[in-house]
């Protein structure tokens, strides 16, 4: 209870900008958590994953690449027609999944410092208004309240944005790697399909 009360007091001191920042924090960490789970996998190269899928060893694929390997193994055995086009269609949902919430997290990382800056400006306005009246404390906060709002919103905005920016960068690189590996997997599957056609 004391932690909750302290947090609510913190939000109150920060002024009207703090609730949107709290919403941004929740949205950011939800998006980052979802993206983190989406890029998980066994860490094996595409060739090895395809070999496992063709051998029936990937009964429970745990990542995007594993799912792609299973789809590719099935198509390389059964599909008749332009395998590359069919793989492009089948892999599209996987690419969408691995990139889900990328724009949301990027937008929040950009918005959070601006919200903090807005709170800083509002706090400084309150401070200067109170200096004109020589009011240390008032119903709206006074000098002390204005300074507190200016500092807290800046702090909170940066506290949301900086970790989010770092983690987003790491996840973006992992997403790019997976997309490249999907292309490599597609090439390997097309090769397997060509071998099957040749043997037939």
mmCIF file of C-alpha atoms in Angstrom:
data_model
loop_
_atom_site.group_PDB
_atom_site.id
_atom_site.type_symbol
_atom_site.label_atom_id
_atom_site.label_comp_id
_atom_site.label_asym_id
_atom_site.label_seq_id
_atom_site.Cartn_x
_atom_site.Cartn_y
_atom_site.Cartn_z
ATOM 1 C CA UNK A 1 0.000 0.000 0.000
ATOM 2 C CA UNK A 2 2.811 2.423 0.817
ATOM 3 C CA UNK A 3 4.361 1.865 -2.613
ATOM 4 C CA UNK A 4 1.023 2.548 -4.313
ATOM 5 C CA UNK A 5 0.460 5.688 -2.226
ATOM 6 C CA UNK A 6 3.981 6.928 -2.982
ATOM 7 C CA UNK A 7 3.440 6.300 -6.701
ATOM 8 C CA UNK A 8 0.097 8.117 -6.695
ATOM 9 C CA UNK A 9 1.733 11.052 -4.908
ATOM 10 C CA UNK A 10 4.472 11.042 -7.531
ATOM 11 C CA UNK A 11 1.864 11.139 -10.319
ATOM 12 C CA UNK A 12 -0.018 13.946 -8.556
ATOM 13 C CA UNK A 13 3.114 16.072 -8.170
ATOM 14 C CA UNK A 14 3.934 15.649 -11.859
ATOM 15 C CA UNK A 15 0.679 17.218 -12.976
ATOM 16 C CA UNK A 16 -1.603 16.440 -15.891
ATOM 17 C CA UNK A 17 1.202 15.104 -18.125
ATOM 18 C CA UNK A 18 1.900 12.146 -15.842
ATOM 19 C CA UNK A 19 -1.184 9.978 -16.651
ATOM 20 C CA UNK A 20 -0.379 9.982 -20.397
ATOM 21 C CA UNK A 21 3.209 9.072 -19.530
ATOM 22 C CA UNK A 22 1.973 6.153 -17.416
ATOM 23 C CA UNK A 23 -0.154 4.966 -20.366
ATOM 24 C CA UNK A 24 2.893 5.302 -22.639
ATOM 25 C CA UNK A 25 4.948 3.236 -20.194
ATOM 26 C CA UNK A 26 2.376 0.429 -20.153
ATOM 27 C CA UNK A 27 2.028 0.473 -23.937
ATOM 28 C CA UNK A 28 5.796 0.515 -24.460
ATOM 29 C CA UNK A 29 6.529 -2.443 -22.190
ATOM 30 C CA UNK A 30 3.611 -4.422 -23.562
ATOM 31 C CA UNK A 31 4.920 -3.864 -27.100
ATOM 32 C CA UNK A 32 8.517 -4.674 -26.147
ATOM 33 C CA UNK A 33 7.444 -7.804 -24.272
ATOM 34 C CA UNK A 34 5.398 -9.004 -27.233
ATOM 35 C CA UNK A 35 8.260 -8.354 -29.647
ATOM 36 C CA UNK A 36 10.721 -10.117 -27.352
ATOM 37 C CA UNK A 37 8.551 -13.233 -27.273
ATOM 38 C CA UNK A 38 8.118 -13.086 -31.069
ATOM 39 C CA UNK A 39 11.865 -13.140 -31.807
ATOM 40 C CA UNK A 40 12.628 -16.086 -29.530
ATOM 41 C CA UNK A 41 13.854 -19.348 -31.018
ATOM 42 C CA UNK A 42 16.351 -22.175 -30.766
ATOM 43 C CA UNK A 43 19.180 -20.100 -32.207
ATOM 44 C CA UNK A 44 19.919 -22.682 -34.917
ATOM 45 C CA UNK A 45 20.846 -21.738 -38.501
ATOM 46 C CA UNK A 46 18.131 -22.036 -41.188
ATOM 47 C CA UNK A 47 19.775 -25.046 -42.866
ATOM 48 C CA UNK A 48 19.770 -27.041 -39.627
ATOM 49 C CA UNK A 49 16.154 -26.069 -38.886
ATOM 50 C CA UNK A 50 15.055 -27.192 -42.347
ATOM 51 C CA UNK A 51 16.855 -30.505 -41.923
ATOM 52 C CA UNK A 52 15.080 -31.026 -38.594
ATOM 53 C CA UNK A 53 11.712 -30.103 -40.138
ATOM 54 C CA UNK A 54 12.213 -32.488 -43.065
ATOM 55 C CA UNK A 55 13.098 -35.242 -40.584
ATOM 56 C CA UNK A 56 9.941 -34.521 -38.575
ATOM 57 C CA UNK A 57 11.851 -33.360 -35.501
ATOM 58 C CA UNK A 58 10.137 -29.949 -35.216
ATOM 59 C CA UNK A 59 6.786 -31.122 -33.903
ATOM 60 C CA UNK A 60 6.458 -28.033 -31.682
ATOM 61 C CA UNK A 61 8.055 -25.022 -33.394
ATOM 62 C CA UNK A 62 8.879 -22.346 -30.815
ATOM 63 C CA UNK A 63 9.856 -19.410 -33.011
ATOM 64 C CA UNK A 64 9.265 -17.653 -36.327
ATOM 65 C CA UNK A 65 12.110 -19.476 -38.096
ATOM 66 C CA UNK A 66 10.976 -22.852 -36.762
ATOM 67 C CA UNK A 67 7.460 -22.184 -38.048
ATOM 68 C CA UNK A 68 8.902 -21.193 -41.412
ATOM 69 C CA UNK A 69 10.983 -24.373 -41.547
ATOM 70 C CA UNK A 70 7.929 -26.542 -40.819
ATOM 71 C CA UNK A 71 5.851 -24.745 -43.467
ATOM 72 C CA UNK A 72 8.690 -25.024 -45.969
ATOM 73 C CA UNK A 73 9.281 -28.714 -45.301
ATOM 74 C CA UNK A 74 5.590 -29.454 -45.866
ATOM 75 C CA UNK A 75 5.457 -27.441 -49.092
ATOM 76 C CA UNK A 76 8.715 -28.871 -50.473
ATOM 77 C CA UNK A 77 7.230 -32.364 -50.189
ATOM 78 C CA UNK A 78 3.674 -31.774 -51.397
ATOM 79 C CA UNK A 79 3.334 -28.518 -53.314
ATOM 80 C CA UNK A 80 3.015 -28.541 -57.120
ATOM 81 C CA UNK A 81 3.604 -25.208 -58.826
ATOM 82 C CA UNK A 82 5.650 -22.055 -58.208
ATOM 83 C CA UNK A 83 7.128 -22.865 -54.819
ATOM 84 C CA UNK A 84 8.783 -19.455 -54.387
ATOM 85 C CA UNK A 85 5.460 -17.629 -54.801
ATOM 86 C CA UNK A 86 3.677 -19.938 -52.393
ATOM 87 C CA UNK A 87 6.465 -19.502 -49.825
ATOM 88 C CA UNK A 88 6.158 -15.729 -50.141
ATOM 89 C CA UNK A 89 2.446 -16.010 -49.340
ATOM 90 C CA UNK A 90 2.989 -18.445 -46.465
ATOM 91 C CA UNK A 91 5.884 -16.449 -44.961
ATOM 92 C CA UNK A 92 4.026 -13.116 -45.068
ATOM 93 C CA UNK A 93 2.159 -13.711 -41.753
ATOM 94 C CA UNK A 94 5.482 -14.648 -40.126
ATOM 95 C CA UNK A 95 7.044 -11.358 -41.248
ATOM 96 C CA UNK A 96 4.004 -9.471 -39.956
ATOM 97 C CA UNK A 97 4.244 -11.273 -36.622
ATOM 98 C CA UNK A 98 7.938 -10.558 -36.094
ATOM 99 C CA UNK A 99 7.369 -6.860 -36.899
ATOM 100 C CA UNK A 100 4.223 -6.391 -34.825
ATOM 101 C CA UNK A 101 4.271 -3.371 -32.456
ATOM 102 C CA UNK A 102 7.513 -2.040 -33.985
ATOM 103 C CA UNK A 103 5.853 1.240 -34.974
ATOM 104 C CA UNK A 104 4.056 1.518 -31.642
ATOM 105 C CA UNK A 105 7.251 1.162 -29.609
ATOM 106 C CA UNK A 106 9.067 3.599 -31.890
ATOM 107 C CA UNK A 107 6.285 6.155 -31.564
ATOM 108 C CA UNK A 108 6.206 5.910 -27.761
ATOM 109 C CA UNK A 109 9.993 6.246 -27.515
ATOM 110 C CA UNK A 110 9.672 9.457 -29.520
ATOM 111 C CA UNK A 111 6.604 10.810 -27.716
ATOM 112 C CA UNK A 112 7.668 10.213 -24.092
ATOM 113 C CA UNK A 113 10.460 12.863 -23.973
ATOM 114 C CA UNK A 114 8.151 15.355 -25.686
ATOM 115 C CA UNK A 115 5.487 14.758 -23.046
ATOM 116 C CA UNK A 116 8.175 15.248 -20.416
ATOM 117 C CA UNK A 117 9.150 18.520 -22.095
ATOM 118 C CA UNK A 118 5.509 19.615 -22.135
ATOM 119 C CA UNK A 119 5.345 18.969 -18.396
ATOM 120 C CA UNK A 120 8.561 20.952 -17.930
ATOM 121 C CA UNK A 121 7.113 23.939 -19.783
ATOM 122 C CA UNK A 122 3.873 23.736 -17.789
ATOM 123 C CA UNK A 123 5.842 23.544 -14.549
ATOM 124 C CA UNK A 124 7.962 26.563 -15.460
ATOM 125 C CA UNK A 125 4.848 28.554 -16.363
ATOM 126 C CA UNK A 126 3.410 27.695 -12.945
ATOM 127 C CA UNK A 127 6.690 28.695 -11.317
ATOM 128 C CA UNK A 128 6.870 32.092 -13.035
ATOM 129 C CA UNK A 129 3.186 32.790 -12.345
ATOM 130 C CA UNK A 130 3.816 32.071 -8.683
ATOM 131 C CA UNK A 131 6.962 34.243 -8.674
ATOM 132 C CA UNK A 132 4.849 37.117 -9.940
ATOM 133 C CA UNK A 133 2.475 36.642 -7.012
ATOM 134 C CA UNK A 134 5.335 35.671 -4.651
ATOM 135 C CA UNK A 135 3.350 32.537 -3.782
ATOM 136 C CA UNK A 136 5.523 29.723 -2.484
ATOM 137 C CA UNK A 137 2.552 27.366 -2.147
ATOM 138 C CA UNK A 138 -0.916 27.721 -3.679
ATOM 139 C CA UNK A 139 -3.926 25.702 -4.739
ATOM 140 C CA UNK A 140 -2.317 25.106 -8.147
ATOM 141 C CA UNK A 141 1.093 24.301 -6.676
ATOM 142 C CA UNK A 142 2.954 27.586 -6.405
ATOM 143 C CA UNK A 143 6.697 27.905 -6.930
ATOM 144 C CA UNK A 144 7.475 24.579 -5.263
ATOM 145 C CA UNK A 145 4.754 22.770 -7.207
ATOM 146 C CA UNK A 146 5.885 24.248 -10.520
ATOM 147 C CA UNK A 147 9.515 23.249 -9.985
ATOM 148 C CA UNK A 148 8.441 19.781 -8.857
ATOM 149 C CA UNK A 149 6.247 19.313 -11.925
ATOM 150 C CA UNK A 150 9.001 20.512 -14.264
ATOM 151 C CA UNK A 151 11.580 18.110 -12.836
ATOM 152 C CA UNK A 152 9.366 15.056 -12.352
ATOM 153 C CA UNK A 153 7.873 15.073 -15.850
ATOM 154 C CA UNK A 154 11.299 15.434 -17.454
ATOM 155 C CA UNK A 155 12.629 12.608 -15.315
ATOM 156 C CA UNK A 156 9.696 10.326 -16.059
ATOM 157 C CA UNK A 157 9.766 11.044 -19.806
ATOM 158 C CA UNK A 158 13.463 10.189 -20.044
ATOM 159 C CA UNK A 159 13.041 7.144 -17.781
ATOM 160 C CA UNK A 160 10.447 5.806 -20.239
ATOM 161 C CA UNK A 161 12.323 6.697 -23.428
ATOM 162 C CA UNK A 162 15.950 5.714 -22.726
ATOM 163 C CA UNK A 163 15.448 2.020 -21.770
ATOM 164 C CA UNK A 164 12.796 1.746 -24.484
ATOM 165 C CA UNK A 165 15.182 3.117 -27.103
ATOM 166 C CA UNK A 166 17.935 0.669 -26.131
ATOM 167 C CA UNK A 167 15.659 -2.390 -26.089
ATOM 168 C CA UNK A 168 13.900 -1.328 -29.284
ATOM 169 C CA UNK A 169 17.274 -1.112 -31.039
ATOM 170 C CA UNK A 170 18.202 -4.621 -29.908
ATOM 171 C CA UNK A 171 14.836 -6.021 -30.996
ATOM 172 C CA UNK A 172 15.011 -4.216 -34.353
ATOM 173 C CA UNK A 173 18.380 -5.840 -35.061
ATOM 174 C CA UNK A 174 17.012 -9.242 -34.074
ATOM 175 C CA UNK A 175 13.985 -8.691 -36.342
ATOM 176 C CA UNK A 176 16.265 -7.797 -39.273
ATOM 177 C CA UNK A 177 18.311 -10.956 -38.656
ATOM 178 C CA UNK A 178 15.162 -13.119 -38.642
ATOM 179 C CA UNK A 179 13.904 -11.531 -41.875
ATOM 180 C CA UNK A 180 17.260 -12.253 -43.554
ATOM 181 C CA UNK A 181 17.183 -15.825 -42.247
ATOM 182 C CA UNK A 182 13.641 -16.255 -43.595
ATOM 183 C CA UNK A 183 14.941 -15.291 -47.032
ATOM 184 C CA UNK A 184 17.781 -17.791 -46.644
ATOM 185 C CA UNK A 185 15.276 -20.430 -45.530
ATOM 186 C CA UNK A 186 13.119 -19.682 -48.568
ATOM 187 C CA UNK A 187 16.115 -20.220 -50.883
ATOM 188 C CA UNK A 188 16.947 -23.530 -49.163
ATOM 189 C CA UNK A 189 13.345 -24.737 -49.429
ATOM 190 C CA UNK A 190 13.190 -23.864 -53.121
ATOM 191 C CA UNK A 191 16.384 -25.874 -53.543
ATOM 192 C CA UNK A 192 14.802 -28.851 -51.798
ATOM 193 C CA UNK A 193 11.727 -28.526 -54.003
ATOM 194 C CA UNK A 194 13.877 -28.442 -57.127
ATOM 195 C CA UNK A 195 15.678 -31.631 -55.996
ATOM 196 C CA UNK A 196 12.336 -33.385 -55.484
ATOM 197 C CA UNK A 197 11.112 -32.382 -58.957
ATOM 198 C CA UNK A 198 14.384 -33.547 -60.499
ATOM 199 C CA UNK A 199 14.142 -36.960 -58.814
ATOM 200 C CA UNK A 200 10.550 -37.352 -59.988
#
